[in-house]
Each structure stands twice: as C-alpha cells, then as structure tokens.
Coordinates of C-alpha atoms in Angstrom, one line a residue:
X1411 CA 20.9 -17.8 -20.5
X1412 CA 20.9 -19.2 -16.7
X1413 CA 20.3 -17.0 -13.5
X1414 CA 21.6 -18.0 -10.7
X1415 CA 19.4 -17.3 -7.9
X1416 CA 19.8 -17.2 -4.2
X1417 CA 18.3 -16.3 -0.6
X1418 CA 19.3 -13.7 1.3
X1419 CA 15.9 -12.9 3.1
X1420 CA 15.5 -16.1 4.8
X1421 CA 17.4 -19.1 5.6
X1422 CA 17.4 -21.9 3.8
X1423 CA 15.2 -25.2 4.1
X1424 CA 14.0 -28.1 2.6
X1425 CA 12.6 -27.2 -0.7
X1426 CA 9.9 -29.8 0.2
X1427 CA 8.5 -27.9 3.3
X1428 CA 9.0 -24.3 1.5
X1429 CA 6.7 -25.1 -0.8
X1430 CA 4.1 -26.9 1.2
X1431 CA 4.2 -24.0 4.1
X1432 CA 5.3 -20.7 3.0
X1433 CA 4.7 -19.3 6.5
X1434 CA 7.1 -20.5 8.1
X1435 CA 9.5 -18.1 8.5
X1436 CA 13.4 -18.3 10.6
X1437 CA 15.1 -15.4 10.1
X1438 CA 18.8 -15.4 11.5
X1439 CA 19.5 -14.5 15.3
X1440 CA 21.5 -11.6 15.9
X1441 CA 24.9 -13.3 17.7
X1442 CA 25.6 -10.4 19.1
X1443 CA 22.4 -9.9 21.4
X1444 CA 19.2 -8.6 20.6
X1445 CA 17.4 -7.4 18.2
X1446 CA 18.9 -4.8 16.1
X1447 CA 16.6 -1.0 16.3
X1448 CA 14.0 -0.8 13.6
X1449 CA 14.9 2.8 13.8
X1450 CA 17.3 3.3 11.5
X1451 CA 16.2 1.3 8.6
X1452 CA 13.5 3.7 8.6
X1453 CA 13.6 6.5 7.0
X1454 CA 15.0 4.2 4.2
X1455 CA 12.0 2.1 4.1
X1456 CA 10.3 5.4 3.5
X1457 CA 11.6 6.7 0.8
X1458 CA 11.4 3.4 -1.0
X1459 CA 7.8 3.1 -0.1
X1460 CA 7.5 6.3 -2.1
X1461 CA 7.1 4.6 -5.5
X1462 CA 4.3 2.6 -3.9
X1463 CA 2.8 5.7 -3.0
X1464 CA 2.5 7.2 -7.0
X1465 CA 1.4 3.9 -7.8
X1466 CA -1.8 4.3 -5.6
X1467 CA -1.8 8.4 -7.0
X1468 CA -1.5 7.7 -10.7
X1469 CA -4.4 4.2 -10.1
X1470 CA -6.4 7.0 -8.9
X1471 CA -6.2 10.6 -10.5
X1472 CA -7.8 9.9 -13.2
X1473 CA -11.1 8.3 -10.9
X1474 CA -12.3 12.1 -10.7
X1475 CA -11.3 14.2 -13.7
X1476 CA -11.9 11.7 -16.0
X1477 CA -14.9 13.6 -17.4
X1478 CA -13.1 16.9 -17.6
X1479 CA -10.3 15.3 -19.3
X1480 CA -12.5 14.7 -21.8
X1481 CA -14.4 17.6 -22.3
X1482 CA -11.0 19.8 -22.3
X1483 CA -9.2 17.7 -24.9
X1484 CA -12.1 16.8 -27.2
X1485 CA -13.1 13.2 -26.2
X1486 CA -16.7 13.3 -24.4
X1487 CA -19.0 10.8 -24.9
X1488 CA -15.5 8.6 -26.5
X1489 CA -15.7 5.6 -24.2
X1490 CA -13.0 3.9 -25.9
X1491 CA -11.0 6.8 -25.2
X1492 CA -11.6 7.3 -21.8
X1493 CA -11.0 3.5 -21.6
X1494 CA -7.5 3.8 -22.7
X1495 CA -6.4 6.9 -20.7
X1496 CA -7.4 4.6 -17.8
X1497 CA -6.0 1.4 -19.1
X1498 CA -2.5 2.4 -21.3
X1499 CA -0.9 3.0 -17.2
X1500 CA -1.3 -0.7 -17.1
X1501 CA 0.2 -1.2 -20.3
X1502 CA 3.7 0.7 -19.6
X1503 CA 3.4 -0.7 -16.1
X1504 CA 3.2 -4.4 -17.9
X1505 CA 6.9 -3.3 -19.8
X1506 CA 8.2 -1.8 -16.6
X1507 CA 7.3 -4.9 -14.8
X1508 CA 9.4 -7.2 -17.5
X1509 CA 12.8 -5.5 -16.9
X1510 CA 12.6 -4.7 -13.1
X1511 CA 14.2 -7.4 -11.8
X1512 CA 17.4 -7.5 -14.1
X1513 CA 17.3 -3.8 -13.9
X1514 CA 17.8 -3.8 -9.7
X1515 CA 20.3 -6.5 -10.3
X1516 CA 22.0 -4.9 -12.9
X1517 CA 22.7 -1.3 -11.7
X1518 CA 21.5 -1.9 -8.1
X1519 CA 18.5 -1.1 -5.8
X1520 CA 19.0 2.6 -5.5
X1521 CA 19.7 3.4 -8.6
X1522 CA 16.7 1.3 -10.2
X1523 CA 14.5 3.3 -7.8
X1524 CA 15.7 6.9 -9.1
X1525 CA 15.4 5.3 -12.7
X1526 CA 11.7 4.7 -12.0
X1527 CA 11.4 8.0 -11.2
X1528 CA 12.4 9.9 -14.6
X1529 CA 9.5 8.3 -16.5
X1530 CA 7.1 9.4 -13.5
X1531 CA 8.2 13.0 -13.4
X1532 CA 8.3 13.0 -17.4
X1533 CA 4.8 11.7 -18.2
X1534 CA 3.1 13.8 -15.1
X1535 CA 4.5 16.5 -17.0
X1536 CA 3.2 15.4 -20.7
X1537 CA -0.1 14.5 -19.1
X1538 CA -0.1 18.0 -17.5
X1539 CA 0.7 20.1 -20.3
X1540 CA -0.4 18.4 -23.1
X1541 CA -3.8 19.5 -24.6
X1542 CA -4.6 16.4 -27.3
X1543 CA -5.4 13.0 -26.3
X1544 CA -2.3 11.4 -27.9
X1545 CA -0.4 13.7 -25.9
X1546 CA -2.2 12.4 -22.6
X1547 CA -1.8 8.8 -23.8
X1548 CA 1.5 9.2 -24.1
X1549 CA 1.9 10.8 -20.5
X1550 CA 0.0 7.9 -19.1
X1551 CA 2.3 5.2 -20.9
X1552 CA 5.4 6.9 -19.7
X1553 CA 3.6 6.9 -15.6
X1554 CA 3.3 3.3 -16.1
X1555 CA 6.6 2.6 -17.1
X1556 CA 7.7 4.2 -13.3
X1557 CA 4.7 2.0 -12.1
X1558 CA 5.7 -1.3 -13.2
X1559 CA 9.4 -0.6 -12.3
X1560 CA 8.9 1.0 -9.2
X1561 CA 7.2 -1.0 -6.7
X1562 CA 9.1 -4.7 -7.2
X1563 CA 12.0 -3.1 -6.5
X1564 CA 10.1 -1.9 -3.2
X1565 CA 9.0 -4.5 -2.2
X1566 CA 13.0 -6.4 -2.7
X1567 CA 14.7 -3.6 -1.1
X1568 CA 12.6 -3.4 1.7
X1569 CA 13.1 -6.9 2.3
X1570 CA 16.8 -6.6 2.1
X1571 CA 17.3 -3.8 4.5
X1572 CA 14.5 -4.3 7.2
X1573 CA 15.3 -5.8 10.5
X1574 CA 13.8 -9.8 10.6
X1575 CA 12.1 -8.9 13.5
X1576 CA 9.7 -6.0 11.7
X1577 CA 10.1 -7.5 8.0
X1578 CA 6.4 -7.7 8.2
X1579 CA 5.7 -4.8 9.1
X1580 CA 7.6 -2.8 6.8
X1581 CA 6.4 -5.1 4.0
X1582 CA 3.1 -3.6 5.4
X1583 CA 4.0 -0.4 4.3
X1584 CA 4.0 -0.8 0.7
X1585 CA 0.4 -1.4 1.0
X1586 CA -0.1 1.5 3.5
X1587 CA 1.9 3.5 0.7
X1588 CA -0.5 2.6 -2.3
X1589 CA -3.9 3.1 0.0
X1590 CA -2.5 6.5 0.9
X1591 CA -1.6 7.7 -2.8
X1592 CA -5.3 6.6 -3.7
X1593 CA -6.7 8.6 -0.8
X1594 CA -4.6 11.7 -2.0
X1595 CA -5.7 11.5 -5.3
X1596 CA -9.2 11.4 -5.0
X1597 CA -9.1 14.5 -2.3
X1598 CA -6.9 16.3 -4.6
X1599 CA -9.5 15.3 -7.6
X1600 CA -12.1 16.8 -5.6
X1601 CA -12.4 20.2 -7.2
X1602 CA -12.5 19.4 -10.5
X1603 CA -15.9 20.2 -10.8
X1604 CA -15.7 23.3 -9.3
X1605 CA -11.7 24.4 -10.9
X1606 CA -11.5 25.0 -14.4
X1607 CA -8.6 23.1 -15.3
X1608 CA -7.9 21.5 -11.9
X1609 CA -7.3 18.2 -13.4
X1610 CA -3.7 20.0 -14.7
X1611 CA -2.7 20.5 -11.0
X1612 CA -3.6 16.3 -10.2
X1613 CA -1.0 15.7 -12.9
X1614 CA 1.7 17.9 -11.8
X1615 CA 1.7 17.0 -7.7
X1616 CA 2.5 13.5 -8.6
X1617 CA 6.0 15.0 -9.8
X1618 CA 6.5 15.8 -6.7
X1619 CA 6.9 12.5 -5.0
X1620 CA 8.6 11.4 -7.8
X1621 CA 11.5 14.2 -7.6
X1622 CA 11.8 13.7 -4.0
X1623 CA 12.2 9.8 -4.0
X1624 CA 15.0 10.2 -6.4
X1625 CA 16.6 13.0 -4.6
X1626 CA 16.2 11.0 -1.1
X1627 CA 17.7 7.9 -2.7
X1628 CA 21.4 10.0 -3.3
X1629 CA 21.0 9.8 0.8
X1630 CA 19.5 5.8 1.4
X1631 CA 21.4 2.9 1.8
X1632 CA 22.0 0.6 -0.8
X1633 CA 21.2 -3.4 -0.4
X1634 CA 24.1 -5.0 1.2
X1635 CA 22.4 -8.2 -0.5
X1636 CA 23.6 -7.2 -3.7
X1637 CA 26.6 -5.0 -2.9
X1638 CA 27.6 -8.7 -1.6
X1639 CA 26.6 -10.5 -4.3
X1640 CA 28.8 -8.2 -6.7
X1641 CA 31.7 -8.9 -4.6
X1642 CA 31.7 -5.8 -2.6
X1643 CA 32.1 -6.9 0.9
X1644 CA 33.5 -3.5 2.6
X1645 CA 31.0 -1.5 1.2
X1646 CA 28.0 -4.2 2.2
X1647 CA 29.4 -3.8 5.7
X1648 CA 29.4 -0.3 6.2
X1649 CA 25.6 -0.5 4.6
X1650 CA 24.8 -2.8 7.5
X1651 CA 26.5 -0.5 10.1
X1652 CA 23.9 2.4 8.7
X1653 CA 21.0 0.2 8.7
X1654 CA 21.9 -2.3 12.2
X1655 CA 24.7 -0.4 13.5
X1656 CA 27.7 -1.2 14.4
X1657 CA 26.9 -3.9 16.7
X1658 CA 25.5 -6.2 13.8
X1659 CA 27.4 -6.1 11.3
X1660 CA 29.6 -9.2 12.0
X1661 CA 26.3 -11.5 12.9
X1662 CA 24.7 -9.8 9.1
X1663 CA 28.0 -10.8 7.4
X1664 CA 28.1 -13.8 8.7
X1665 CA 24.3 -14.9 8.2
X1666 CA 25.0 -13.6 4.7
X1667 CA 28.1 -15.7 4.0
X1668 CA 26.1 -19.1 5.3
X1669 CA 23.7 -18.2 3.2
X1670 CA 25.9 -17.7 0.1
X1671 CA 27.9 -21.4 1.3
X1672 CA 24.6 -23.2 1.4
X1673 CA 24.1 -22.6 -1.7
X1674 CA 24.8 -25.6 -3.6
X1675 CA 25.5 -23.5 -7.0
X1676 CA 22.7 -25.0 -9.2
X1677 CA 22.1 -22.8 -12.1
X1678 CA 18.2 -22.4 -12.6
X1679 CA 16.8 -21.4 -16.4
X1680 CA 13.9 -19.6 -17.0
X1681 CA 12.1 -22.5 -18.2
X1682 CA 12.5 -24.8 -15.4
X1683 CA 10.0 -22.3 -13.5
X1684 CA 7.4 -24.2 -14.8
X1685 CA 7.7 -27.8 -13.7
X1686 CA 9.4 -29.2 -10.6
X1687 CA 9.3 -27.9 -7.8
X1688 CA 10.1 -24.6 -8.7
X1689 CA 6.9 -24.4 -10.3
X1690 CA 4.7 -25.1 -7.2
X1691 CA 6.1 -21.6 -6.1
X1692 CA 5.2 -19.7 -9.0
X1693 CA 2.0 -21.2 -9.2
X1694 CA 1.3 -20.1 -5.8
X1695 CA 2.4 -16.5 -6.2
X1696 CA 0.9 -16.3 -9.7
X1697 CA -2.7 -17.8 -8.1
X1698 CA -3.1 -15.3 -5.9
X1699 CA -1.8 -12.1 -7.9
X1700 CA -4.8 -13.4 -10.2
X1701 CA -7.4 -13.6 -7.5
X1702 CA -6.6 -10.3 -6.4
X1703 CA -7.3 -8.9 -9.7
X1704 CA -10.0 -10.9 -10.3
X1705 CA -11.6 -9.4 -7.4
X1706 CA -12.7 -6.4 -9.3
X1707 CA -10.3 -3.8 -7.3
X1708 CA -9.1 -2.3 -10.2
X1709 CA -12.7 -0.9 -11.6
X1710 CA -13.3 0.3 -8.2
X1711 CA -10.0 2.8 -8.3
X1712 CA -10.6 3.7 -11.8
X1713 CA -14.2 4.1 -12.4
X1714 CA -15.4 4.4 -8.2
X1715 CA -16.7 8.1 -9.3
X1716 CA -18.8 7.3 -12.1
X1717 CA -20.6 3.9 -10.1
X1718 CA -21.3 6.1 -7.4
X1719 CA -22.7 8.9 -9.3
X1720 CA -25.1 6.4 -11.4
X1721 CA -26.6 4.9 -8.1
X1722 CA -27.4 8.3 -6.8
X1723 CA -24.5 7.7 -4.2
X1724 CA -22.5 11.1 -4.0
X1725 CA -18.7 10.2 -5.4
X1726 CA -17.0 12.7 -3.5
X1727 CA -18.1 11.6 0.3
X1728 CA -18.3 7.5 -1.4
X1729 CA -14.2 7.8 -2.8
X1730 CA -13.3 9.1 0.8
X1731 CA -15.1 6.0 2.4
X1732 CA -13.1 4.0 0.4
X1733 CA -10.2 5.1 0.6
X1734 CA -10.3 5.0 4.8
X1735 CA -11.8 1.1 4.0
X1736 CA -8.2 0.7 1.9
X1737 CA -6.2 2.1 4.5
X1738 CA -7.4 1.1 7.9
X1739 CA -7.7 -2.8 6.4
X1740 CA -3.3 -1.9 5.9
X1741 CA -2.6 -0.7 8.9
X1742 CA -4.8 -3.7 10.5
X1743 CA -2.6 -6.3 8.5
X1744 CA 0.3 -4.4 9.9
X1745 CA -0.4 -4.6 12.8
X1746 CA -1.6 -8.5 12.7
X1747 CA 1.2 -9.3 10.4
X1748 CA 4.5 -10.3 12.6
X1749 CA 2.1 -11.8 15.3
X1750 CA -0.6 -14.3 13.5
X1751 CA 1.6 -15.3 10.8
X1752 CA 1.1 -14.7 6.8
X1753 CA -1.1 -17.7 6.2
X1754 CA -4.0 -17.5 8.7
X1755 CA -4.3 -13.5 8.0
X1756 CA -4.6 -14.4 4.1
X1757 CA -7.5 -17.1 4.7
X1758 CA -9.4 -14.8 7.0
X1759 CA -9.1 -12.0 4.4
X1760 CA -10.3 -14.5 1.3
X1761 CA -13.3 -15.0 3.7
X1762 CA -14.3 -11.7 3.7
X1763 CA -13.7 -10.7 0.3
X1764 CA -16.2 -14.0 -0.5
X1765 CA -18.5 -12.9 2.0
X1766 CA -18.2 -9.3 0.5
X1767 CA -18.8 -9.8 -3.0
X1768 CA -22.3 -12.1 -1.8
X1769 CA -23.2 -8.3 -0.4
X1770 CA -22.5 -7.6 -3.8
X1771 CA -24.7 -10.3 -5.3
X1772 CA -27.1 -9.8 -3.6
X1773 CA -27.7 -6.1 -3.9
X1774 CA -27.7 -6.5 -7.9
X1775 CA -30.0 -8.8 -7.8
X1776 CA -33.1 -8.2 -5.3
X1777 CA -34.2 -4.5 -7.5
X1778 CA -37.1 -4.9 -5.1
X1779 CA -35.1 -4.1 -1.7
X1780 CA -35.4 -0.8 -3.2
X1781 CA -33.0 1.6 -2.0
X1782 CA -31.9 -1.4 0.6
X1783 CA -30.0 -2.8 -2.8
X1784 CA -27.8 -0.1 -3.6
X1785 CA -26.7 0.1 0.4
X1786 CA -25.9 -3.9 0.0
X1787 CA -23.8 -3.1 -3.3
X1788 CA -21.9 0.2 -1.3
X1789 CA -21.1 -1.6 1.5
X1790 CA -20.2 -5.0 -0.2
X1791 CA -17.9 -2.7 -2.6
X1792 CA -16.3 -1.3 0.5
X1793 CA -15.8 -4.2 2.4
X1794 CA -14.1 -6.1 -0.1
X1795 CA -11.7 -3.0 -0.6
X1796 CA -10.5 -3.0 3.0
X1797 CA -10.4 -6.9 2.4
X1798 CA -8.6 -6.5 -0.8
X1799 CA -6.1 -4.5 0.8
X1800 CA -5.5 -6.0 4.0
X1801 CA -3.9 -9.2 4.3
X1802 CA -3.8 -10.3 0.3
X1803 CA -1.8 -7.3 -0.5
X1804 CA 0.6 -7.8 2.3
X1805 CA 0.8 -11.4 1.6
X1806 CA 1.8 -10.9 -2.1
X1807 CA 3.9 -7.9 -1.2
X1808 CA 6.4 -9.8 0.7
X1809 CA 5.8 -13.1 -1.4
X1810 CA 6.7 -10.6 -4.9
X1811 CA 9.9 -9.6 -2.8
X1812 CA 11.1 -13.1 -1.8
X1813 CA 9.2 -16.1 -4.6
X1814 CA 12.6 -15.3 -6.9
X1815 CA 14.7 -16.1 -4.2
X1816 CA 12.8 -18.7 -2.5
X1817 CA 13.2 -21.0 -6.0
X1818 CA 17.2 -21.9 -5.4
X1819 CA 15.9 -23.2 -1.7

C-alpha cells in the first residue's frame, strides 16, 4: 500500500536543507495584511489540548494510590502486579499509537478526538468500579488505548488550525496540558491515605475531561487541511473563516493550494522511511523520543511517591515540587519558543538534563555526604523534570505533528 503524504504546515523546501536544519521555519504571509488573531483558534486549541491533559492524569493517578489499590483488591506486597497496573496504560497506549494516524485521516480530526474519548470514559469507569485486579487491568488497557490515540492527533490538529505566527506556542500547550494533568492527579491522590476508598474518586474525575472534550469537539472546527485534502473546499473555507476570519481565507486557500501544486505527486511506501532521505527524518524524531525516555521521566511519574517515601523525603509536599518543576519548565519553553527558535532551546535543555542527572550521580554515590546525598538526588530528580519538560517535549510535540509531513518535502 502507498501513502501519499504532503505539507500543509510549512512550505516547502529543499529536502536537502530540511533535513540538515529542522529549525528553520517560513510559514506563509497573510496577503491580506497582518497577522491573523490568535484569538479565535483558541478555544479550539483547548479543547484539543484536553486529551493531553488525561494523558498527564492517568501517567499520574496511580503515583499515590498505588498501595491502596493493592490492599483493597488483594495484591499487597505483588510487585509484579503493581508493575502491571502501572505499565498495561503503556501497553494500550502502544496500540492506540499504531492506528492514530490513519484513524485522523480516515474519519477526520474531530472525530478521532471524540473516538479517543470513549475508551477513556469506559476504562476510568472499569478501573473505578471494579473490585479484582483483572478488572483494574482491564480499565487501565482500555485508558491507554485514549492515550495513545489521543495526543498525536493533538499535536496534528493543533498544527493545522493555529495561526503560523503562535504555532509554537500553542504547540506549547500540549506540554503545559500533560504537566497540568500530572499536577492534578497527584493533589487529587493526596487523601488516599486519609479516604477509605479515595482512590475510586481519582478514577472517576478523569471521566470528566474525557466527556467534556468529546462534547466540546460537536462545537470545534475541523482541520481545513484535511477537509481539503478530501476534496472539500467550501467546507475548508468556511473552517478558515471560524479559525482566521473572514479576512484570511483567500490568502489560507491559496497558501493551501501552492502547497497541494508543489507537490510533485511521488507516492512514498512505508518502507522507504528507512533509507534515503526520508530516513534522516525519522531518525531524528525517533533519536530524540528515545532520549526522552531514556531520561528516566517515566519512573519519576509512576513511582515519585514510593522514592520519596524510602529516602525519608515526604511524597506529598516532593510530588507538588515536581509537578511546579514540570509546569513552570512549559510555560518557560512557551514563552522562549517562537523567539529563540526550536533548535537552540532543545540544546540548552539536553545540557541541563546532563548536568541534572550528574546531581543524580552524584548523590547515589558519595553515602558519606550524609543527608547532603539525598538533597543532591531530590534536586537532580527535579531539575531534570522541569528539563525534561521544557524544550524536549515542545520540540518533539511539534516535530510528532509535522515529521509525517515533512517526508514528501
């Protein structure tokens, strides 16, 4: 089967210098004067940053109740159980993940959005009511489904409706999204030691996101990149009109339709990802998805409460500092994003999670600092998660939205 795949975030250049500098950015110029308002693009950026938002909740509601979990449905002291509470997300987000792309292609941006949603409201539900672990595995798989669904398509759409002039920022917002969801779940997990039960309630406000975001999309534009791909030019225009307005729609239309003509129709497979220059872009993308995971963040979101604990550090006040570490390194890449360029932002943020994890290092391995050691190990932990999710996040946020694309250039 062949895919033909085009551009529609960014105009086309050399293939040669897309691949050697992937910062270099030239979105189209409005013909029509100025900028169009960032203002009405978002409240749809919003809601679509919604599924980025459970994906932060669900990586983190189980970082608290984990041990009640376990007591209440009969697996204490079952490390291989707790293990795959926390891991089978991952596993339905993995078989999201495979069908997200033909699924927003296939039925369109909105709708894969609301169809990310049922499995999210379903499992929090299972995981809520359910009182065996089967039943909470189950719950978990089904979440993860939503997560590995949900936030690609975020990440596209966002792309495809933001204004060039605030792409970055908006892109931003998927990360800000995510940090917030963690934050939320460990302040919600908070009582669970207190709360017989409370870890029922965690499961059942992540429904509520979930029901919202698919309600709110009945009211959100749909991408007028795909409405024209599919042939549907009237409807892509008036989709401009509610994201530009009226006064750049012609100037959209047209950047869209020199995009569409400069492509010279070349029909990529699947297997010609790996050689060529289409590889040297999914090599890229891939390279850093993999240092970002092999940073470590992931034991920190799941597990955070039990390190603390064992170091004497108490989880409750530890999870709040690092959730304000994740969020205030967003909104600084936010910020930073549009004016220093992707590039110089990721290198400054590789820096510091090297510089963090020798913190790290060094704390586990000088016992004799004393109580010096664990301080070293906190903060290196904490550092590297506003790091983590500062510029890398952004950076592969936006490069997940646009690699696919960027292949035909």
């Amino acid at each position: 089967m062949r895919w033909k795949l085009k551009s529609s975030a960014y105009k086309r250049v050399p293939s040669r210098d897309a691949a050697m500098d992937l910062d270099v950015e030239t979105p189209a110029k409005m013909a029509d004067g100025g900028a169009p308002s960032w203002r009405m693009s978002l409240p749809h950026v919003c809601v679509a940053t919604l599924t980025s938002f459970l994906f932060g909740y669900h990586s983190g509601v189980v970082n608290e109740p984990l041990e009640s979990i376990s007591t209440d449905l009969g697996f204490a002291g079952n490390t291989l159980a707790k293990g795959l509470v926390v891991s089978i997300c991952l596993g339905g987000a993995f078989v999201g993940c495979l069908f997200s792309g033909s699924i927003a292609d296939g039925i369109g941006r909105r709708r894969a959005f609301q169809l990310s949603a049922l499995p999210m409201i379903i499992g929090a539900a299972v995981s809520a009511l359910t009182n065996s672990l089967e039943g909470m595995l189950l719950g978990r798989f089904l979440v993860g489904t939503g997560m590995g669904l949900g936030p690609p398509v975020a990440s596209l759409y966002i792309t495809e409706v933001s204004p060039p002039s605030v792409r970055g920022t908006y892109g931003s917002f998927v990360q800000i999204a995510t940090c917030l969801g963690i934050v939320v779940s460990l302040l919600i997990g908070t009582p669970v030691k207190d709360i017989d039960r409370w870890w029922r309630v965690c499961f059942w406000v992540a429904a509520v996101p979930a029901t919202l975001q698919a309600l709110g999309m009945e009211f959100c534009a749909e991408s007028p990149q795909w409405l024209y791909k599919c042939g549907r030019t009237t409807e892509a225009e008036i989709q401009f009109e509610k994201l530009l307005g009226p006064l750049h729609v012609k100037s959209a239309m047209a950047e869209l339709s020199r995009s569409e003509r400069g492509d010279d129709g070349e029909n990529v497979k699947y297997s010609e990802l790996f050689y060529g220059r289409n590889f040297n872009v999914v090599f890229i993308g891939t390279t850093l998805f993999a240092l970002q995971q092999l940073s470590g963040i992931n034991s920190v979101f799941y597990f955070s409460s039990t390190v603390f604990r064992s170091v004497g550090v108490p989880p409750n006040l530890a999870n709040i500092c690092m959730g304000i570490a994740n969020l205030s390194g967003s909104i600084v890449a936010m910020l930073l994003m549009d004016k220093l360029g992707r590039k110089v932002l990721l290198s400054g943020s590789f820096l510091g999670m090297a510089f963090a994890m020798g913190l790290q290092a060094v704390g586990a391995n000088r016992h004799h600092l004393g109580s010096a050691s664990v301080y070293l190990s906190v903060g290196g932990m904490l550092l590297i998660n506003k790091q983590q999710y500062s510029f890398i996040a952004d950076f592969i946020s936006e490069f997940e939205a646009t690699t696919t694309y960027m292949i035909s250039i």
